[in-house]
PDB file of C-alpha atoms in Angstrom:
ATOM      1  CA  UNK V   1     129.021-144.852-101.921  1.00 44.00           C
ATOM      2  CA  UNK V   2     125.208-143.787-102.408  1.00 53.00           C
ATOM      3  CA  UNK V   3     123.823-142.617-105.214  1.00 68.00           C
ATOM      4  CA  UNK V   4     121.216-140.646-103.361  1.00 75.00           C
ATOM      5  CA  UNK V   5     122.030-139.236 -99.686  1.00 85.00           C
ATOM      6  CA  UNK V   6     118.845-137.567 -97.823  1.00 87.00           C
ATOM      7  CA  UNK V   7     119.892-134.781 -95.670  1.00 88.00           C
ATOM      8  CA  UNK V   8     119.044-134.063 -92.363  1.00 93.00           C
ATOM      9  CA  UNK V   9     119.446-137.779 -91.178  1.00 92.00           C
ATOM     10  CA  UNK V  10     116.272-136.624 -88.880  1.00 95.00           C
ATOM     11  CA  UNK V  11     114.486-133.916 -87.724  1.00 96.00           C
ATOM     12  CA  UNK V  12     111.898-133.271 -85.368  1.00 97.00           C
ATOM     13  CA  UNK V  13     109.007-130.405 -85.831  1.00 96.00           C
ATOM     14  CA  UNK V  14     105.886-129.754 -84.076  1.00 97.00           C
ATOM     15  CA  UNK V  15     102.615-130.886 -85.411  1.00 97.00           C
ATOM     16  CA  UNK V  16     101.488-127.627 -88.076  1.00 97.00           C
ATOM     17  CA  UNK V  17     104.778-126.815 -89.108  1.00 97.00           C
ATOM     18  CA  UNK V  18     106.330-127.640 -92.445  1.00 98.00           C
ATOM     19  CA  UNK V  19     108.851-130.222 -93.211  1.00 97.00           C
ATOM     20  CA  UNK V  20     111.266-129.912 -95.116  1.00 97.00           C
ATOM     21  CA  UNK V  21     114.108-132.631 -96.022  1.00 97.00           C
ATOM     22  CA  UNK V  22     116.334-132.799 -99.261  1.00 97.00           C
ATOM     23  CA  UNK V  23     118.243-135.111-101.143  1.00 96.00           C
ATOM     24  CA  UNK V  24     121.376-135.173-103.217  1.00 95.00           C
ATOM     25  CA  UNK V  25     122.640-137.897-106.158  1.00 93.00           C
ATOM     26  CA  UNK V  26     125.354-138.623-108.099  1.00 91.00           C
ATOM     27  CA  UNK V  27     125.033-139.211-111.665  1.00 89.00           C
ATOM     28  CA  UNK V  28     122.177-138.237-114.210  1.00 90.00           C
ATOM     29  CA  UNK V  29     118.602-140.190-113.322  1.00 91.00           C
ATOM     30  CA  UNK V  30     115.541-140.675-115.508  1.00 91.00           C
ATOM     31  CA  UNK V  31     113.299-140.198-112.455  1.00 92.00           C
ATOM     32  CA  UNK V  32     113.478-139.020-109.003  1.00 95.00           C
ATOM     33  CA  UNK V  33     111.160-140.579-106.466  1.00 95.00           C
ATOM     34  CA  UNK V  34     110.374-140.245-103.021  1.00 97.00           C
ATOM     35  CA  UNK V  35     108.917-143.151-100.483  1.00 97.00           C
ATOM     36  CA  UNK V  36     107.949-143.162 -96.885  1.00 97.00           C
ATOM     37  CA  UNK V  37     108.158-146.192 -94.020  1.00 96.00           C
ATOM     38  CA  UNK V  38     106.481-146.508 -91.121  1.00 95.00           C
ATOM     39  CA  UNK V  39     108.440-148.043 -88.582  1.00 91.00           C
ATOM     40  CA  UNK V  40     108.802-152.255 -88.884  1.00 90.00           C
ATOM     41  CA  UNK V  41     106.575-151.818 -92.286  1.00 93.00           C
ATOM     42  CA  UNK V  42     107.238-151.941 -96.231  1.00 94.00           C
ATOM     43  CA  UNK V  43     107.704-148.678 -97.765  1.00 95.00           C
ATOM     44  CA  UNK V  44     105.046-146.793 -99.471  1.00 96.00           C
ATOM     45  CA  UNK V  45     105.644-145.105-102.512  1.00 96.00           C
ATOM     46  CA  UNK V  46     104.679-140.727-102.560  1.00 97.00           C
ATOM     47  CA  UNK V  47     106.049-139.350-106.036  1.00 96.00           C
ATOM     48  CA  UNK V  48     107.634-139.957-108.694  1.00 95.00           C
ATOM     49  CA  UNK V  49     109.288-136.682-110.319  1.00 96.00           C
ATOM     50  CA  UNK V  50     110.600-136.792-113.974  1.00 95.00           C
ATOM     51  CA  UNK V  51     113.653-135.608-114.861  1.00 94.00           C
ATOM     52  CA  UNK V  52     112.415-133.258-117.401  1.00 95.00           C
ATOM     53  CA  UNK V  53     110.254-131.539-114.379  1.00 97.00           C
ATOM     54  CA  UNK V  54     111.097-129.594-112.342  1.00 97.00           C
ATOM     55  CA  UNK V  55     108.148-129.760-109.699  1.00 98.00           C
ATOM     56  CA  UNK V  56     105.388-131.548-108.802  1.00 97.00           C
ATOM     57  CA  UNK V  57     102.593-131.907-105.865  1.00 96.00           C
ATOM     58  CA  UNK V  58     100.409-134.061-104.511  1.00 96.00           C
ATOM     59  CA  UNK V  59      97.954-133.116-101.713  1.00 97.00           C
ATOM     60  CA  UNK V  60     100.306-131.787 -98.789  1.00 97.00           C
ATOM     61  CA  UNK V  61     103.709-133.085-100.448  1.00 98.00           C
ATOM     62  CA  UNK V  62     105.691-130.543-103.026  1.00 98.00           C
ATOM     63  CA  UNK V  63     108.530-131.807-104.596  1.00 98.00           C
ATOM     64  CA  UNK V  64     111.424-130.103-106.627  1.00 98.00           C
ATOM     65  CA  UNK V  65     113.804-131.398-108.683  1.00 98.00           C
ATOM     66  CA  UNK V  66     117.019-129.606-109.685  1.00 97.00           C
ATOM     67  CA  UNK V  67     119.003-131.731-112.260  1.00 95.00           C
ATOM     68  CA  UNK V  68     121.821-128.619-112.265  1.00 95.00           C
ATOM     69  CA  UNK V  69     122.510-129.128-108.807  1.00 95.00           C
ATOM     70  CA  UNK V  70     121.377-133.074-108.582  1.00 95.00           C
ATOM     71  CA  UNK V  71     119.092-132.344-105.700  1.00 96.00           C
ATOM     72  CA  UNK V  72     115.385-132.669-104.795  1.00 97.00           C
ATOM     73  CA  UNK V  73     113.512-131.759-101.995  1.00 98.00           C
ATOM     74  CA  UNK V  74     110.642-132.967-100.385  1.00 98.00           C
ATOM     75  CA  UNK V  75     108.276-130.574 -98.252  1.00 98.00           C
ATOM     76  CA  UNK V  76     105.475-132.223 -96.111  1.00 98.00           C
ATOM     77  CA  UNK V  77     103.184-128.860 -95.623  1.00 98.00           C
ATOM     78  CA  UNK V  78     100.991-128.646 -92.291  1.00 98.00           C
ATOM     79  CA  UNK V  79     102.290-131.688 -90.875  1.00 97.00           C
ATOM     80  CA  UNK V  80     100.456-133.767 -88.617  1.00 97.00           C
ATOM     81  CA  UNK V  81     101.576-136.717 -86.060  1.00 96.00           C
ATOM     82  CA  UNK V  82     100.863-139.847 -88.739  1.00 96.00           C
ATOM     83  CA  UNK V  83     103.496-138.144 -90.838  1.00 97.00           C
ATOM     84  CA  UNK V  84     105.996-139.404 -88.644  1.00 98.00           C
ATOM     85  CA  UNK V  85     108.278-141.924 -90.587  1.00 97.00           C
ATOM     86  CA  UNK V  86     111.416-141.806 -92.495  1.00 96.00           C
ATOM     87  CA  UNK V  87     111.305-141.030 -95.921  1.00 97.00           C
ATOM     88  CA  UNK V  88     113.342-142.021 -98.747  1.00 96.00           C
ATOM     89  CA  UNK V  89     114.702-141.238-101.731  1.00 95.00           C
ATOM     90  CA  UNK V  90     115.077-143.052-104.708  1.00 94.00           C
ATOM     91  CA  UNK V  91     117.103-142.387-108.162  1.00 92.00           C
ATOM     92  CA  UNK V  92     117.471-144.504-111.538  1.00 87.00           C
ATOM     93  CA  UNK V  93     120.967-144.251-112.804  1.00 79.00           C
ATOM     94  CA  UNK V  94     121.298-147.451-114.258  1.00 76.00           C
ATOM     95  CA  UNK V  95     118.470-150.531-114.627  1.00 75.00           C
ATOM     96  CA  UNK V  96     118.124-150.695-111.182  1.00 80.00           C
ATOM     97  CA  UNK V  97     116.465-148.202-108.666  1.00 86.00           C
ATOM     98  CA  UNK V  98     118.660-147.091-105.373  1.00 88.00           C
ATOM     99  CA  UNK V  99     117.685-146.021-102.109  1.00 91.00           C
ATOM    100  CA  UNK V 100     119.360-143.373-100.073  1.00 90.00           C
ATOM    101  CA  UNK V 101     119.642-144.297 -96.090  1.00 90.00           C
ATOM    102  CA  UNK V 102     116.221-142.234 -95.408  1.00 93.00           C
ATOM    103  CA  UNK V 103     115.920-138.783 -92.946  1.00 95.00           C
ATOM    104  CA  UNK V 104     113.805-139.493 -89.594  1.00 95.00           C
ATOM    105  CA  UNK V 105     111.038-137.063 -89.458  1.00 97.00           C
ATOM    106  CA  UNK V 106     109.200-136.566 -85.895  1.00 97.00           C
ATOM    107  CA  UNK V 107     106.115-134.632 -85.223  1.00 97.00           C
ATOM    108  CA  UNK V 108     106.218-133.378 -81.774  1.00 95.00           C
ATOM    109  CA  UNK V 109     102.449-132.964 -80.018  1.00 90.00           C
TER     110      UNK V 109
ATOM    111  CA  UNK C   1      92.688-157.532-103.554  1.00 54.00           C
ATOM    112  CA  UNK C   2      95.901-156.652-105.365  1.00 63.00           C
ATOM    113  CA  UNK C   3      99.330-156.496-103.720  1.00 93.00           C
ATOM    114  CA  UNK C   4     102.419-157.681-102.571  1.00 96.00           C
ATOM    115  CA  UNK C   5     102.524-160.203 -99.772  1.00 96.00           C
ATOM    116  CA  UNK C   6     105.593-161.577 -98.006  1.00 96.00           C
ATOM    117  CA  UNK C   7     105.597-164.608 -95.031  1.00 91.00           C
ATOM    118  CA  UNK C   8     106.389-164.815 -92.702  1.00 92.00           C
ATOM    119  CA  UNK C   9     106.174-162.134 -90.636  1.00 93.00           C
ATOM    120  CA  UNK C  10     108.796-162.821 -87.907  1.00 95.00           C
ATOM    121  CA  UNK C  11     111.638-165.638 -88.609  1.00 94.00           C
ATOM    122  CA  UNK C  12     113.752-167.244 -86.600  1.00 93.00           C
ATOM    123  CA  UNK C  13     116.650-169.057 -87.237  1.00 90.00           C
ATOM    124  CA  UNK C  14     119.449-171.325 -85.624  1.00 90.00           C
ATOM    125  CA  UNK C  15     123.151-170.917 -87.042  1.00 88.00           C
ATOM    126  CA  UNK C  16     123.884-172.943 -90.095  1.00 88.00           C
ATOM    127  CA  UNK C  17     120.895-173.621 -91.315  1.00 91.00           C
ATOM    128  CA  UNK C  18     119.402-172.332 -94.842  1.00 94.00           C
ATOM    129  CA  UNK C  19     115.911-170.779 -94.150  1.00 94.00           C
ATOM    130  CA  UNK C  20     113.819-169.387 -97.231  1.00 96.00           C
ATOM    131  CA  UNK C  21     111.039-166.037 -97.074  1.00 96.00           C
ATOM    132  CA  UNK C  22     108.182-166.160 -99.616  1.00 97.00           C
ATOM    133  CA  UNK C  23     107.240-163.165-101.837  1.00 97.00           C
ATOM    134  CA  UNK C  24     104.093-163.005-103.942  1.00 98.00           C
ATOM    135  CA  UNK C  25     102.469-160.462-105.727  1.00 97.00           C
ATOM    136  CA  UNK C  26      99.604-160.668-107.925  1.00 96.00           C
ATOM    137  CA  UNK C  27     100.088-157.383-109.440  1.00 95.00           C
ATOM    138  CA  UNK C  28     100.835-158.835-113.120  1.00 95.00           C
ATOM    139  CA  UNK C  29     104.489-156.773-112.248  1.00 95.00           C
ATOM    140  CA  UNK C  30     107.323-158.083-114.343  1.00 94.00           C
ATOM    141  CA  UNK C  31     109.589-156.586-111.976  1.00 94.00           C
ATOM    142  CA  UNK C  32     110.696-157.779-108.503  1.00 96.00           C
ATOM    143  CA  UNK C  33     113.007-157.371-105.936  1.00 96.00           C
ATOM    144  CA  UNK C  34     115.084-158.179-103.079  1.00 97.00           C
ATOM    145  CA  UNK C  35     115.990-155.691-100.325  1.00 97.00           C
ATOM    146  CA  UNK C  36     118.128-155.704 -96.845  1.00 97.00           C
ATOM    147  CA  UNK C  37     117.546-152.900 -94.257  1.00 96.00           C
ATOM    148  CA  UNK C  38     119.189-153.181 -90.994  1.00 93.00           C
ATOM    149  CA  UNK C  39     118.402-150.979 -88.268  1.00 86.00           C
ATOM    150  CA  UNK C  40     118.721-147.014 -89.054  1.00 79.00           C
ATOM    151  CA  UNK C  41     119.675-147.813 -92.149  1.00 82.00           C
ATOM    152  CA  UNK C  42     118.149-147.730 -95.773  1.00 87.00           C
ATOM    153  CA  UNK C  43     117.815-150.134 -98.093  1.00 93.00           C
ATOM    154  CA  UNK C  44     120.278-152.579-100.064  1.00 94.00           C
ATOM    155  CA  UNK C  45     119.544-154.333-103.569  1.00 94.00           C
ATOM    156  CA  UNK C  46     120.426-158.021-102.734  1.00 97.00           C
ATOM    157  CA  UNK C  47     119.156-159.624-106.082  1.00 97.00           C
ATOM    158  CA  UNK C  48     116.405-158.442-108.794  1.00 95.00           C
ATOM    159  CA  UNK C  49     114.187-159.480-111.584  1.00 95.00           C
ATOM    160  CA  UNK C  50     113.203-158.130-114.661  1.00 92.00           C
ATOM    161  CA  UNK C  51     111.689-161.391-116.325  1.00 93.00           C
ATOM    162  CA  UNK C  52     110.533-165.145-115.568  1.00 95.00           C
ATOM    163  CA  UNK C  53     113.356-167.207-115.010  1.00 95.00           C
ATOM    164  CA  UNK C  54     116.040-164.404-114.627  1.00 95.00           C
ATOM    165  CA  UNK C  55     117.739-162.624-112.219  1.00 96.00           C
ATOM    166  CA  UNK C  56     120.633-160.387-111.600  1.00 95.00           C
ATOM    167  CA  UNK C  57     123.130-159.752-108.414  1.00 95.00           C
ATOM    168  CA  UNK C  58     122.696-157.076-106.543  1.00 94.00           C
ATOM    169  CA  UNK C  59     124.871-154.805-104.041  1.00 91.00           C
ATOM    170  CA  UNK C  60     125.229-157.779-101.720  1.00 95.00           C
ATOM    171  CA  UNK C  61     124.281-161.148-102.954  1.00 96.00           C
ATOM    172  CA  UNK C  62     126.920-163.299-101.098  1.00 96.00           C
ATOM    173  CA  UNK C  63     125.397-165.831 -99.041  1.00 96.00           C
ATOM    174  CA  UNK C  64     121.641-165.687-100.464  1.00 97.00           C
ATOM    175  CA  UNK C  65     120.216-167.416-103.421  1.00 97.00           C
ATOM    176  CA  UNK C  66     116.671-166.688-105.060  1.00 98.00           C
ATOM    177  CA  UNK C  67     114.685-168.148-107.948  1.00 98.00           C
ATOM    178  CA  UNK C  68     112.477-166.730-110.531  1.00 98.00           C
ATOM    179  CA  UNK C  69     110.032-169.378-111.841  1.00 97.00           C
ATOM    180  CA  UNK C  70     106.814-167.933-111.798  1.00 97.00           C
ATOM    181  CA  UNK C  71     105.861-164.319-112.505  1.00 97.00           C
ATOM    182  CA  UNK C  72     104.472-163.888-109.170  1.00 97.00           C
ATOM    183  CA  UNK C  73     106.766-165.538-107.003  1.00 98.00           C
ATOM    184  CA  UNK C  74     110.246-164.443-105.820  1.00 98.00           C
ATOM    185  CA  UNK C  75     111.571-166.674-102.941  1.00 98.00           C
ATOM    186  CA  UNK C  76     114.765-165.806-101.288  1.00 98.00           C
ATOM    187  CA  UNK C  77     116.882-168.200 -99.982  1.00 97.00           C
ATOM    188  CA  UNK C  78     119.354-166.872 -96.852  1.00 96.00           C
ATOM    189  CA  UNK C  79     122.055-169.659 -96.729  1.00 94.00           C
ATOM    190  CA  UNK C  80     124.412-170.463 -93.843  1.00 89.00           C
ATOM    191  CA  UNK C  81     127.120-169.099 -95.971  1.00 87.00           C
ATOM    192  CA  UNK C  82     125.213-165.105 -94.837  1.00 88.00           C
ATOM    193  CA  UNK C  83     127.349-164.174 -92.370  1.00 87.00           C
ATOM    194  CA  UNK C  84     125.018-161.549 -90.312  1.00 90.00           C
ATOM    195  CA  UNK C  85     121.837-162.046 -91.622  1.00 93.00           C
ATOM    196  CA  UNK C  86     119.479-160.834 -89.035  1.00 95.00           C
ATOM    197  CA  UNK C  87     118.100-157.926 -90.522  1.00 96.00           C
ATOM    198  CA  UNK C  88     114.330-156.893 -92.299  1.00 97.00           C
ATOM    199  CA  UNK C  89     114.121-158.082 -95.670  1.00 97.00           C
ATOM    200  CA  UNK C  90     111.857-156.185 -98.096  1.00 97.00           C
ATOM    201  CA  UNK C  91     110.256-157.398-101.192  1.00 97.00           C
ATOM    202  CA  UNK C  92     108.947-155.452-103.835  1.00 96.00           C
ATOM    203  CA  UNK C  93     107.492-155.179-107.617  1.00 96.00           C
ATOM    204  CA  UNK C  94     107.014-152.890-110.066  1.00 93.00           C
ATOM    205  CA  UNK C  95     106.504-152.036-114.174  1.00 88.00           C
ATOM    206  CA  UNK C  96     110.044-151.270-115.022  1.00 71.00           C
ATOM    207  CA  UNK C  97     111.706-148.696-113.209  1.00 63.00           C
ATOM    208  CA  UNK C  98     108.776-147.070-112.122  1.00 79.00           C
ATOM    209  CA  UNK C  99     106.759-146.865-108.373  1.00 89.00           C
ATOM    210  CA  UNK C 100     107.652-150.116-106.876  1.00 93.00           C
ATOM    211  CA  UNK C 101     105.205-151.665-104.402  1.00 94.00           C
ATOM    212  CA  UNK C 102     106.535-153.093-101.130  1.00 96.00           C
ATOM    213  CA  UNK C 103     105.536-155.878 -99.374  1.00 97.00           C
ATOM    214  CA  UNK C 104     104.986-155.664 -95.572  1.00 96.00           C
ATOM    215  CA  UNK C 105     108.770-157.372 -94.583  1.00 96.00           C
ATOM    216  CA  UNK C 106     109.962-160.226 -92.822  1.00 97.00           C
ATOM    217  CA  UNK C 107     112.059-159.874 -89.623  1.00 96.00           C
ATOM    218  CA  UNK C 108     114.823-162.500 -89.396  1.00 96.00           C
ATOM    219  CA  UNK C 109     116.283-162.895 -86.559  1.00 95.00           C
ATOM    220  CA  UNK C 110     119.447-165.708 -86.379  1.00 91.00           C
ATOM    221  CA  UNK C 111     119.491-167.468 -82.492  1.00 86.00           C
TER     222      UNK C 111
END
C-alpha cells in the first residue's frame, strides 16, 4: 500500500480562490516534500518540510506538517490558471523517497 | 546549463525486443533514479542509485535492467521479459534523500 496518499484525487477551483489538498503517510519520515507535474513533463520539486517543523512557505504555497496525525497539507493561495497540475507528495521512511498517486488540481477561467 | 536530461523523448517499440532510455545529469548528484508512471497514476521506484557502480531494486524491477558506471549516467534497460511496459518513465537525481530533480520523461509506447 502507499506510504503517502494525497486526498482529494482532484479538485477543480476557479482562478483567485485557494487550494487546498492534503496528504496522509504511514510510518515516521525525516522529511515531507511536496512536487508538482505538468501534464506529459518531469516533476518539479516545491518544498521540502522537516520533520521537526511544523510549517513552512514559499511565495503563494504554505505547507503544514502534523507528525501526530501523519498529515501535511499543501495550500496554493490566489491561484491562477498555470497552477493547474497534479501535485505530489513525497515521504522518507526508509533510504528511499515514495510518491503518493498525486491530487488533480484545475483552475477554472 | 545544469540539469537532468533524458532521450528520447517519444519511444517506440515492437514486442520482444529490449530497447534502452538514456539518463544524464550533470548535477555532480550521487543519487539517481528510476521511475514508472502510467496514466492517472503516481509514481513507482523501479531501481535506484546511491553510488557509482551500485544499485538497488525497487517496487517493480522485474523485466528491466539498469547500470551504474558513470556518476552521471543511469541507462535503463526495458527487456522483453516487461510485460506492459508502455508507460512514462521518469528519471531523476538528487544529494541523498533530499529535492530530487526530474528529468523531462520518455514516453514508451510498445506496437
Amino acid at each position: 500500500s502507499q506510504q503517502g496518499e494525497e486526498d482529494p484525487q482532484a479538485l477543480s477551483i476557479q482562478e483567485g480562490e485557494n487550494a487546498t489538498m492534503n496528504c496522509s503517510y504511514k510510518t515516521s519520515i525525516n522529511n515531507l516534500q511536496w512536487y508538482r507535474q505538468n501534464s506529459g513533463r518531469g516533476l518539479v520539486h516545491l518544498i521540502l518540510i522537516r520533520s521537526n517543523e511544523r510549517e513552512k512557505h514559499s511565495g503563494r504555497l504554505r505547507v503544514t506538517l502534523d507528525t501526530s496525525k501523519k498529515s501535511s497539507s499543501l495550500l496554493i493561495t490566489a491561484s491562477r490558471a498555470a497552477d493547474t497540475a497534479s501535485y505530489f507528495c513525497a515521504t522518507d521512511p526508509s533510504d528511499k523517497i515514495i510518491f503518493g498517486k498525486g491530487t488533480r488540481l484545475h483552475i477554472l477561467p | 546549463d545544469g540539469g537532468i536530461t533524458q532521450s528520447p523523448k517519444y519511444l517506440f517499440r515492437k514486442e520482444g525486443q529490449n530497447v534502452t532510455l538514456s539518463c544524464e545529469q550533470n548535477l555532480n548528484h550521487d543519487a539517481m533514479y528510476w521511475y514508472r508512471q502510467d496514466p492517472g497514476q503516481g509514481l513507482r521506484l523501479i531501481y535506484y542509485s546511491q553510488i557509482v557502480n551500485d544499485f538497488q531494486k525497487g517496487d517493480i524491477a522485474e523485466g528491466y535492467s539498469v547500470s551504474r558506471e558513470k556518476k552521471e549516467s543511469f541507462p535503463l534497460t526495458v527487456t522483453s521479459a516487461q510485460k506492459n511496459p508502455t508507460a512514462f518513465y521518469l528519471c531523476a537525481s538528487s544529494v541523498t534523500n533530499n529535492e530530487q530533480f526530474f528529468g523531462p520523461g520518455t514516453r514508451l509506447t510498445v506496437l
